[in-house]
PDB file of C-alpha atoms in Angstrom:
ATOM      1  CA  UNK A   1       0.053   0.188   0.214  1.00 73.00           C
ATOM      2  CA  UNK A   2       1.068   3.629  -0.368  1.00 82.00           C
ATOM      3  CA  UNK A   3       1.165   3.745   3.541  1.00 87.00           C
ATOM      4  CA  UNK A   4       3.612   0.917   3.681  1.00 89.00           C
ATOM      5  CA  UNK A   5       5.986   2.555   1.007  1.00 91.00           C
ATOM      6  CA  UNK A   6       5.875   5.761   2.734  1.00 93.00           C
ATOM      7  CA  UNK A   7       6.909   3.752   6.186  1.00 95.00           C
ATOM      8  CA  UNK A   8       9.784   1.990   4.284  1.00 96.00           C
ATOM      9  CA  UNK A   9      11.064   5.115   2.743  1.00 95.00           C
ATOM     10  CA  UNK A  10      11.296   6.740   5.954  1.00 95.00           C
ATOM     11  CA  UNK A  11      13.151   3.932   7.782  1.00 96.00           C
ATOM     12  CA  UNK A  12      15.599   3.790   4.705  1.00 96.00           C
ATOM     13  CA  UNK A  13      16.228   7.323   5.078  1.00 95.00           C
ATOM     14  CA  UNK A  14      17.156   6.734   8.534  1.00 95.00           C
ATOM     15  CA  UNK A  15      17.848   3.087   9.024  1.00 96.00           C
ATOM     16  CA  UNK A  16      17.672   0.934  12.149  1.00 96.00           C
ATOM     17  CA  UNK A  17      19.768  -1.787  10.789  1.00 96.00           C
ATOM     18  CA  UNK A  18      22.545  -2.575   8.923  1.00 95.00           C
ATOM     19  CA  UNK A  19      20.983  -4.237   6.086  1.00 95.00           C
ATOM     20  CA  UNK A  20      17.668  -4.711   4.343  1.00 96.00           C
ATOM     21  CA  UNK A  21      16.229  -7.508   2.325  1.00 96.00           C
ATOM     22  CA  UNK A  22      13.042  -6.596   0.601  1.00 95.00           C
ATOM     23  CA  UNK A  23      10.358  -9.210  -0.467  1.00 94.00           C
ATOM     24  CA  UNK A  24       7.104  -7.974  -2.220  1.00 90.00           C
ATOM     25  CA  UNK A  25       4.098 -10.516  -2.763  1.00 85.00           C
ATOM     26  CA  UNK A  26       3.360  -8.640  -6.331  1.00 82.00           C
ATOM     27  CA  UNK A  27       4.641  -6.508  -8.860  1.00 85.00           C
ATOM     28  CA  UNK A  28       6.069  -3.208  -7.559  1.00 88.00           C
ATOM     29  CA  UNK A  29       5.568  -0.412 -10.055  1.00 85.00           C
ATOM     30  CA  UNK A  30       9.218   0.851 -10.967  1.00 87.00           C
ATOM     31  CA  UNK A  31       8.549   4.612  -9.992  1.00 90.00           C
ATOM     32  CA  UNK A  32       8.241   3.071  -6.429  1.00 92.00           C
ATOM     33  CA  UNK A  33      11.449   1.144  -6.930  1.00 93.00           C
ATOM     34  CA  UNK A  34      12.972   4.427  -7.847  1.00 94.00           C
ATOM     35  CA  UNK A  35      11.797   6.346  -5.013  1.00 95.00           C
ATOM     36  CA  UNK A  36      13.013   3.601  -2.370  1.00 95.00           C
ATOM     37  CA  UNK A  37      16.400   3.788  -4.393  1.00 95.00           C
ATOM     38  CA  UNK A  38      16.591   7.596  -3.533  1.00 95.00           C
ATOM     39  CA  UNK A  39      15.746   7.121  -0.268  1.00 96.00           C
ATOM     40  CA  UNK A  40      18.272   4.446   0.479  1.00 96.00           C
ATOM     41  CA  UNK A  41      21.465   7.056   0.922  1.00 95.00           C
ATOM     42  CA  UNK A  42      22.977   4.823   3.181  1.00 96.00           C
ATOM     43  CA  UNK A  43      22.803   2.178   0.876  1.00 96.00           C
ATOM     44  CA  UNK A  44      21.486  -0.464   3.249  1.00 97.00           C
ATOM     45  CA  UNK A  45      19.110  -2.252   0.824  1.00 96.00           C
ATOM     46  CA  UNK A  46      20.832  -5.549  -0.188  1.00 96.00           C
ATOM     47  CA  UNK A  47      18.376  -7.348  -2.332  1.00 95.00           C
ATOM     48  CA  UNK A  48      14.587  -6.772  -3.431  1.00 94.00           C
ATOM     49  CA  UNK A  49      12.661  -9.628  -4.624  1.00 92.00           C
ATOM     50  CA  UNK A  50       9.281  -9.906  -6.176  1.00 86.00           C
ATOM     51  CA  UNK A  51       7.411 -13.292  -5.293  1.00 84.00           C
ATOM     52  CA  UNK A  52       4.044 -13.416  -6.958  1.00 79.00           C
ATOM     53  CA  UNK A  53       2.085 -14.740  -4.085  1.00 78.00           C
ATOM     54  CA  UNK A  54      -0.438 -12.429  -3.462  1.00 79.00           C
ATOM     55  CA  UNK A  55      -3.481 -14.755  -3.359  1.00 84.00           C
ATOM     56  CA  UNK A  56      -4.707 -17.289  -0.878  1.00 84.00           C
ATOM     57  CA  UNK A  57      -5.009 -20.879  -2.321  1.00 84.00           C
ATOM     58  CA  UNK A  58      -7.781 -22.715  -0.955  1.00 89.00           C
ATOM     59  CA  UNK A  59      -7.744 -25.702  -3.182  1.00 87.00           C
ATOM     60  CA  UNK A  60      -6.042 -27.308  -6.147  1.00 84.00           C
ATOM     61  CA  UNK A  61      -7.833 -24.959  -8.447  1.00 85.00           C
ATOM     62  CA  UNK A  62      -9.442 -22.433  -6.316  1.00 89.00           C
ATOM     63  CA  UNK A  63      -8.195 -19.122  -4.953  1.00 89.00           C
ATOM     64  CA  UNK A  64      -9.277 -16.122  -2.832  1.00 90.00           C
ATOM     65  CA  UNK A  65      -8.016 -12.552  -2.685  1.00 89.00           C
ATOM     66  CA  UNK A  66      -9.484 -12.396   0.898  1.00 86.00           C
ATOM     67  CA  UNK A  67     -11.311  -9.035  -0.302  1.00 87.00           C
ATOM     68  CA  UNK A  68     -14.392  -7.805   1.710  1.00 83.00           C
ATOM     69  CA  UNK A  69     -17.529  -7.794  -0.621  1.00 85.00           C
ATOM     70  CA  UNK A  70     -17.141  -6.786  -4.090  1.00 87.00           C
ATOM     71  CA  UNK A  71     -20.680  -6.071  -4.607  1.00 87.00           C
ATOM     72  CA  UNK A  72     -20.723  -2.083  -4.313  1.00 89.00           C
ATOM     73  CA  UNK A  73     -18.413  -2.142  -7.459  1.00 90.00           C
ATOM     74  CA  UNK A  74     -21.196  -2.547  -9.500  1.00 89.00           C
ATOM     75  CA  UNK A  75     -22.764   0.841  -8.433  1.00 88.00           C
ATOM     76  CA  UNK A  76     -21.982   3.501 -11.049  1.00 87.00           C
ATOM     77  CA  UNK A  77     -20.091   5.767  -8.640  1.00 91.00           C
ATOM     78  CA  UNK A  78     -17.002   4.608  -6.552  1.00 92.00           C
ATOM     79  CA  UNK A  79     -15.571   5.755  -3.436  1.00 92.00           C
ATOM     80  CA  UNK A  80     -11.725   5.724  -3.018  1.00 91.00           C
ATOM     81  CA  UNK A  81     -12.548   2.439  -1.238  1.00 91.00           C
ATOM     82  CA  UNK A  82     -14.036   0.974  -4.027  1.00 92.00           C
ATOM     83  CA  UNK A  83     -11.055   1.998  -6.047  1.00 92.00           C
ATOM     84  CA  UNK A  84      -8.861   0.402  -3.502  1.00 89.00           C
ATOM     85  CA  UNK A  85     -10.818  -2.767  -3.471  1.00 91.00           C
ATOM     86  CA  UNK A  86     -10.750  -2.692  -7.320  1.00 94.00           C
ATOM     87  CA  UNK A  87      -6.948  -2.332  -7.669  1.00 91.00           C
ATOM     88  CA  UNK A  88      -6.207  -4.935  -5.237  1.00 90.00           C
ATOM     89  CA  UNK A  89      -8.301  -7.286  -7.239  1.00 92.00           C
ATOM     90  CA  UNK A  90      -6.540  -6.393 -10.450  1.00 93.00           C
ATOM     91  CA  UNK A  91      -3.276  -6.917  -8.683  1.00 89.00           C
ATOM     92  CA  UNK A  92      -4.616 -10.195  -7.495  1.00 91.00           C
ATOM     93  CA  UNK A  93      -5.419 -11.534 -11.068  1.00 93.00           C
ATOM     94  CA  UNK A  94      -2.142 -10.422 -12.234  1.00 92.00           C
ATOM     95  CA  UNK A  95      -0.149 -12.313  -9.645  1.00 89.00           C
ATOM     96  CA  UNK A  96      -2.223 -15.306 -10.309  1.00 90.00           C
ATOM     97  CA  UNK A  97      -1.343 -15.310 -13.859  1.00 90.00           C
ATOM     98  CA  UNK A  98       2.617 -14.596 -13.010  1.00 88.00           C
ATOM     99  CA  UNK A  99       2.344 -17.389 -10.404  1.00 85.00           C
ATOM    100  CA  UNK A 100       0.963 -19.927 -12.800  1.00 85.00           C
ATOM    101  CA  UNK A 101       3.085 -18.305 -16.020  1.00 84.00           C
ATOM    102  CA  UNK A 102       0.068 -18.225 -18.019  1.00 86.00           C
ATOM    103  CA  UNK A 103      -0.814 -15.535 -20.214  1.00 90.00           C
ATOM    104  CA  UNK A 104      -4.733 -15.312 -20.374  1.00 91.00           C
ATOM    105  CA  UNK A 105      -7.026 -14.930 -23.045  1.00 93.00           C
ATOM    106  CA  UNK A 106      -9.642 -12.728 -21.382  1.00 94.00           C
ATOM    107  CA  UNK A 107     -13.060 -12.698 -21.980  1.00 94.00           C
ATOM    108  CA  UNK A 108     -15.963 -10.927 -20.353  1.00 93.00           C
ATOM    109  CA  UNK A 109     -19.857 -10.763 -20.829  1.00 92.00           C
ATOM    110  CA  UNK A 110     -20.801  -7.668 -22.952  1.00 89.00           C
ATOM    111  CA  UNK A 111     -23.743  -7.040 -20.637  1.00 92.00           C
ATOM    112  CA  UNK A 112     -21.552  -6.233 -17.641  1.00 92.00           C
ATOM    113  CA  UNK A 113     -19.588  -2.855 -17.488  1.00 91.00           C
ATOM    114  CA  UNK A 114     -17.679  -3.899 -14.535  1.00 92.00           C
ATOM    115  CA  UNK A 115     -16.326  -7.189 -16.440  1.00 93.00           C
ATOM    116  CA  UNK A 116     -15.390  -5.107 -19.432  1.00 94.00           C
ATOM    117  CA  UNK A 117     -13.589  -2.830 -17.099  1.00 94.00           C
ATOM    118  CA  UNK A 118     -11.828  -5.433 -15.268  1.00 94.00           C
ATOM    119  CA  UNK A 119     -10.653  -7.085 -18.705  1.00 95.00           C
ATOM    120  CA  UNK A 120      -9.272  -3.967 -20.032  1.00 96.00           C
ATOM    121  CA  UNK A 121      -7.287  -2.929 -16.970  1.00 96.00           C
ATOM    122  CA  UNK A 122      -5.996  -6.421 -16.497  1.00 96.00           C
ATOM    123  CA  UNK A 123      -5.194  -6.628 -20.206  1.00 95.00           C
ATOM    124  CA  UNK A 124      -3.393  -3.083 -19.555  1.00 94.00           C
ATOM    125  CA  UNK A 125      -1.406  -4.418 -16.739  1.00 93.00           C
ATOM    126  CA  UNK A 126      -0.488  -7.716 -18.547  1.00 93.00           C
ATOM    127  CA  UNK A 127       0.865  -5.328 -21.185  1.00 92.00           C
ATOM    128  CA  UNK A 128       2.740  -3.274 -18.767  1.00 90.00           C
ATOM    129  CA  UNK A 129       4.519  -6.057 -17.117  1.00 88.00           C
ATOM    130  CA  UNK A 130       5.157  -8.081 -20.587  1.00 88.00           C
ATOM    131  CA  UNK A 131       8.654  -8.824 -19.866  1.00 86.00           C
ATOM    132  CA  UNK A 132       7.650 -10.697 -16.566  1.00 85.00           C
ATOM    133  CA  UNK A 133       5.689 -13.438 -18.617  1.00 84.00           C
ATOM    134  CA  UNK A 134       8.582 -13.900 -21.113  1.00 81.00           C
ATOM    135  CA  UNK A 135      10.845 -15.665 -18.472  1.00 63.00           C
TER     136      UNK A 135
END
């Protein structure tokens, strides 16, 4: 979250420890990594790793993002809370694709504006992170 990155940036500006190893459970935007690098003036960060494990495995072929109800996403106007839930859902779907090393064929029902929005934004995120799908 933004709050976590701000806390981490503050910590790196005046570190309590001699070295840090940063592990993230999903893709970290390049701009955030650059910001952290700028804050690491004492050069205490020794490694940064991204592990695509931002989901809860319930069974062999079932997972959850452990999100609260998403029913309010069907409403035309969203608050910042619904925006956060939607973004978390997208990041979770991206994490699943990367974990399974699968480039999905995205389909949606034309009758739902929400599914269209999920499909379009997920496709955009996949294109932004295309290099991660090549390995």
